[in-house]
Amino acid sequence: MTPEEKNIVRSLIAVAWADGQVEAPEEGVIDGFLGLYDASDEEEAELKEFAKERKTLEDVPFDELDDEGKEILLSNAALLSAADGKTSESEQELLDELVKRLELDAAEAKRIIASARDGAIAVGNRLLEDAD
């Protein structure tokens, strides 16, 4: 994994902790990123250890993220915040803080979040249609 990929996963772990607990759907998303980024056994163990205790955005360095990394992080943080079926007030506050830390324009951040959520809804609807 690159340092940027590790920081994306660390950031997603902080988002997962925003409501005070990490639910199974959120763990699944994090595991998916470990697979996507082809984490070694050592990297996976390191990040799972990192995830054992509550994390905040203070625990994550953002200086290694380029523009693409910032967009990937924000879009997936938006999805992760709703992975348990809803975005709590604390999760929304964390997303707002993430936008500030990533130094993203508010309109651009809104577009990224809406696009991510719209894509997830479309995929979910297709899965439901296929099940019929």
PDB file of C-alpha atoms in Angstrom:
ATOM      1  CA  MET A   1       0.000   0.000   0.000  1.00  0.00           C
ATOM      2  CA  THR A   2       1.143   3.517  -0.660  1.00  0.00           C
ATOM      3  CA  PRO A   3       1.229   6.035   2.207  1.00  0.00           C
ATOM      4  CA  GLU A   4      -1.755   7.776   0.582  1.00  0.00           C
ATOM      5  CA  GLU A   5      -3.767   4.543   0.510  1.00  0.00           C
ATOM      6  CA  LYS A   6      -2.978   3.897   4.175  1.00  0.00           C
ATOM      7  CA  ASN A   7      -4.116   7.409   5.057  1.00  0.00           C
ATOM      8  CA  ILE A   8      -7.365   6.929   3.152  1.00  0.00           C
ATOM      9  CA  VAL A   9      -8.054   3.755   5.141  1.00  0.00           C
ATOM     10  CA  ARG A  10      -7.065   5.467   8.415  1.00  0.00           C
ATOM     11  CA  SER A  11      -9.428   8.324   7.604  1.00  0.00           C
ATOM     12  CA  LEU A  12     -12.263   5.924   6.834  1.00  0.00           C
ATOM     13  CA  ILE A  13     -11.643   4.253  10.189  1.00  0.00           C
ATOM     14  CA  ALA A  14     -12.057   7.651  11.880  1.00  0.00           C
ATOM     15  CA  VAL A  15     -15.328   8.173   9.974  1.00  0.00           C
ATOM     16  CA  ALA A  16     -16.530   4.728  11.055  1.00  0.00           C
ATOM     17  CA  TRP A  17     -15.900   5.699  14.685  1.00  0.00           C
ATOM     18  CA  ALA A  18     -17.778   9.026  14.391  1.00  0.00           C
ATOM     19  CA  ASP A  19     -20.960   7.720  16.022  1.00  0.00           C
ATOM     20  CA  GLY A  20     -19.006   5.980  18.784  1.00  0.00           C
ATOM     21  CA  GLN A  21     -19.029   2.470  17.356  1.00  0.00           C
ATOM     22  CA  VAL A  22     -17.953   0.582  14.266  1.00  0.00           C
ATOM     23  CA  GLU A  23     -20.803  -1.495  12.837  1.00  0.00           C
ATOM     24  CA  ALA A  24     -20.403  -4.632  10.700  1.00  0.00           C
ATOM     25  CA  PRO A  25     -21.272  -2.832   7.419  1.00  0.00           C
ATOM     26  CA  GLU A  26     -18.590  -0.250   8.163  1.00  0.00           C
ATOM     27  CA  GLU A  27     -16.060  -2.998   8.916  1.00  0.00           C
ATOM     28  CA  GLY A  28     -16.959  -4.550   5.566  1.00  0.00           C
ATOM     29  CA  VAL A  29     -16.209  -1.313   3.735  1.00  0.00           C
ATOM     30  CA  ILE A  30     -12.844  -1.021   5.468  1.00  0.00           C
ATOM     31  CA  ASP A  31     -12.032  -4.660   4.671  1.00  0.00           C
ATOM     32  CA  GLY A  32     -12.980  -3.942   1.058  1.00  0.00           C
ATOM     33  CA  PHE A  33     -10.428  -1.143   0.902  1.00  0.00           C
ATOM     34  CA  LEU A  34      -7.744  -3.371   2.374  1.00  0.00           C
ATOM     35  CA  GLY A  35      -8.445  -5.799  -0.469  1.00  0.00           C
ATOM     36  CA  LEU A  36      -8.722  -3.067  -3.090  1.00  0.00           C
ATOM     37  CA  TYR A  37      -5.364  -1.638  -2.077  1.00  0.00           C
ATOM     38  CA  ASP A  38      -3.825  -5.124  -1.917  1.00  0.00           C
ATOM     39  CA  ALA A  39      -2.739  -4.703   1.699  1.00  0.00           C
ATOM     40  CA  SER A  40      -0.097  -7.149   2.847  1.00  0.00           C
ATOM     41  CA  ASP A  41      -0.847  -9.265   5.914  1.00  0.00           C
ATOM     42  CA  GLU A  42       1.372  -6.917   7.911  1.00  0.00           C
ATOM     43  CA  GLU A  43      -0.410  -3.785   6.633  1.00  0.00           C
ATOM     44  CA  GLU A  44      -3.815  -5.332   7.274  1.00  0.00           C
ATOM     45  CA  ALA A  45      -2.806  -6.227  10.850  1.00  0.00           C
ATOM     46  CA  GLU A  46      -1.431  -2.707  11.397  1.00  0.00           C
ATOM     47  CA  LEU A  47      -4.631  -1.024  10.209  1.00  0.00           C
ATOM     48  CA  LYS A  48      -6.928  -3.420  12.079  1.00  0.00           C
ATOM     49  CA  GLU A  49      -4.932  -2.667  15.240  1.00  0.00           C
ATOM     50  CA  PHE A  50      -5.314   1.060  14.479  1.00  0.00           C
ATOM     51  CA  ALA A  51      -9.093   0.520  14.210  1.00  0.00           C
ATOM     52  CA  LYS A  52      -9.498  -1.204  17.578  1.00  0.00           C
ATOM     53  CA  GLU A  53      -9.778   2.036  19.538  1.00  0.00           C
ATOM     54  CA  ARG A  54     -11.831   5.104  18.785  1.00  0.00           C
ATOM     55  CA  LYS A  55     -10.154   7.389  16.252  1.00  0.00           C
ATOM     56  CA  THR A  56     -10.779  10.947  15.148  1.00  0.00           C
ATOM     57  CA  LEU A  57      -9.557  13.005  12.220  1.00  0.00           C
ATOM     58  CA  GLU A  58      -6.814  14.257  14.573  1.00  0.00           C
ATOM     59  CA  ASP A  59      -5.271  10.783  14.227  1.00  0.00           C
ATOM     60  CA  VAL A  60      -4.881  11.071  10.451  1.00  0.00           C
ATOM     61  CA  PRO A  61      -2.264  13.003   8.442  1.00  0.00           C
ATOM     62  CA  PHE A  62      -3.798  14.562   5.336  1.00  0.00           C
ATOM     63  CA  ASP A  63      -0.665  16.108   3.859  1.00  0.00           C
ATOM     64  CA  GLU A  64       0.080  13.069   1.688  1.00  0.00           C
ATOM     65  CA  LEU A  65      -3.222  13.178  -0.227  1.00  0.00           C
ATOM     66  CA  ASP A  66      -3.353  14.593  -3.745  1.00  0.00           C
ATOM     67  CA  ASP A  67      -6.603  15.922  -5.286  1.00  0.00           C
ATOM     68  CA  GLU A  68      -7.664  12.473  -6.474  1.00  0.00           C
ATOM     69  CA  GLY A  69      -6.957  10.995  -3.049  1.00  0.00           C
ATOM     70  CA  LYS A  70      -9.036  13.728  -1.411  1.00  0.00           C
ATOM     71  CA  GLU A  71     -11.984  12.985  -3.701  1.00  0.00           C
ATOM     72  CA  ILE A  72     -11.665   9.224  -3.124  1.00  0.00           C
ATOM     73  CA  LEU A  73     -11.548   9.787   0.618  1.00  0.00           C
ATOM     74  CA  LEU A  74     -14.535  12.140   0.771  1.00  0.00           C
ATOM     75  CA  SER A  75     -16.750  10.060  -1.519  1.00  0.00           C
ATOM     76  CA  ASN A  76     -16.043   6.893   0.432  1.00  0.00           C
ATOM     77  CA  ALA A  77     -16.372   8.653   3.772  1.00  0.00           C
ATOM     78  CA  ALA A  78     -19.854   9.747   2.650  1.00  0.00           C
ATOM     79  CA  LEU A  79     -20.734   6.160   1.769  1.00  0.00           C
ATOM     80  CA  LEU A  80     -19.224   4.794   4.960  1.00  0.00           C
ATOM     81  CA  SER A  81     -21.109   7.304   7.098  1.00  0.00           C
ATOM     82  CA  ALA A  82     -24.355   5.841   5.739  1.00  0.00           C
ATOM     83  CA  ALA A  83     -23.246   2.187   5.695  1.00  0.00           C
ATOM     84  CA  ASP A  84     -25.395   1.349   8.711  1.00  0.00           C
ATOM     85  CA  GLY A  85     -28.482   2.803   7.007  1.00  0.00           C
ATOM     86  CA  LYS A  86     -28.291   6.396   8.185  1.00  0.00           C
ATOM     87  CA  THR A  87     -25.877   9.277   8.620  1.00  0.00           C
ATOM     88  CA  SER A  88     -25.937  10.326  12.269  1.00  0.00           C
ATOM     89  CA  GLU A  89     -25.489  13.914  13.380  1.00  0.00           C
ATOM     90  CA  SER A  90     -21.977  13.112  14.633  1.00  0.00           C
ATOM     91  CA  GLU A  91     -21.113  11.463  11.305  1.00  0.00           C
ATOM     92  CA  GLN A  92     -22.364  14.533   9.405  1.00  0.00           C
ATOM     93  CA  GLU A  93     -20.288  16.785  11.659  1.00  0.00           C
ATOM     94  CA  LEU A  94     -17.249  14.626  10.961  1.00  0.00           C
ATOM     95  CA  LEU A  95     -17.883  14.847   7.193  1.00  0.00           C
ATOM     96  CA  ASP A  96     -18.084  18.642   7.507  1.00  0.00           C
ATOM     97  CA  GLU A  97     -14.789  18.654   9.428  1.00  0.00           C
ATOM     98  CA  LEU A  98     -13.232  16.361   6.817  1.00  0.00           C
ATOM     99  CA  VAL A  99     -14.182  18.815   4.053  1.00  0.00           C
ATOM    100  CA  LYS A 100     -12.410  21.587   5.973  1.00  0.00           C
ATOM    101  CA  ARG A 101      -9.291  19.505   6.619  1.00  0.00           C
ATOM    102  CA  LEU A 102      -9.125  18.472   2.970  1.00  0.00           C
ATOM    103  CA  GLU A 103      -9.427  22.158   2.039  1.00  0.00           C
ATOM    104  CA  LEU A 104     -12.175  21.445  -0.468  1.00  0.00           C
ATOM    105  CA  ASP A 105     -14.524  24.061  -1.840  1.00  0.00           C
ATOM    106  CA  ALA A 106     -18.005  23.624  -0.309  1.00  0.00           C
ATOM    107  CA  ALA A 107     -19.710  23.277  -3.713  1.00  0.00           C
ATOM    108  CA  GLU A 108     -17.176  20.692  -4.875  1.00  0.00           C
ATOM    109  CA  ALA A 109     -17.530  18.749  -1.626  1.00  0.00           C
ATOM    110  CA  LYS A 110     -21.317  18.756  -1.955  1.00  0.00           C
ATOM    111  CA  ARG A 111     -21.012  17.438  -5.523  1.00  0.00           C
ATOM    112  CA  ILE A 112     -18.633  14.649  -4.462  1.00  0.00           C
ATOM    113  CA  ILE A 113     -20.874  13.559  -1.571  1.00  0.00           C
ATOM    114  CA  ALA A 114     -24.069  13.676  -3.645  1.00  0.00           C
ATOM    115  CA  SER A 115     -22.452  11.757  -6.489  1.00  0.00           C
ATOM    116  CA  ALA A 116     -21.211   9.049  -4.121  1.00  0.00           C
ATOM    117  CA  ARG A 117     -24.594   8.645  -2.448  1.00  0.00           C
ATOM    118  CA  ASP A 118     -26.492   8.727  -5.755  1.00  0.00           C
ATOM    119  CA  GLY A 119     -24.223   6.004  -7.111  1.00  0.00           C
ATOM    120  CA  ALA A 120     -24.809   3.846  -4.041  1.00  0.00           C
ATOM    121  CA  ILE A 121     -28.582   4.251  -4.345  1.00  0.00           C
ATOM    122  CA  ALA A 122     -28.473   3.329  -8.038  1.00  0.00           C
ATOM    123  CA  VAL A 123     -26.441   0.186  -7.313  1.00  0.00           C
ATOM    124  CA  GLY A 124     -28.797  -0.764  -4.487  1.00  0.00           C
ATOM    125  CA  ASN A 125     -31.835  -0.323  -6.711  1.00  0.00           C
ATOM    126  CA  ARG A 126     -30.275  -2.483  -9.442  1.00  0.00           C
ATOM    127  CA  LEU A 127     -29.541  -5.206  -6.896  1.00  0.00           C
ATOM    128  CA  LEU A 128     -33.152  -5.129  -5.713  1.00  0.00           C
ATOM    129  CA  GLU A 129     -34.440  -5.291  -9.288  1.00  0.00           C
ATOM    130  CA  ASP A 130     -32.155  -8.248 -10.049  1.00  0.00           C
ATOM    131  CA  ALA A 131     -33.476 -10.078  -6.975  1.00  0.00           C
ATOM    132  CA  ASP A 132     -37.057  -9.912  -8.288  1.00  0.00           C
TER     133      ASP A 132
END
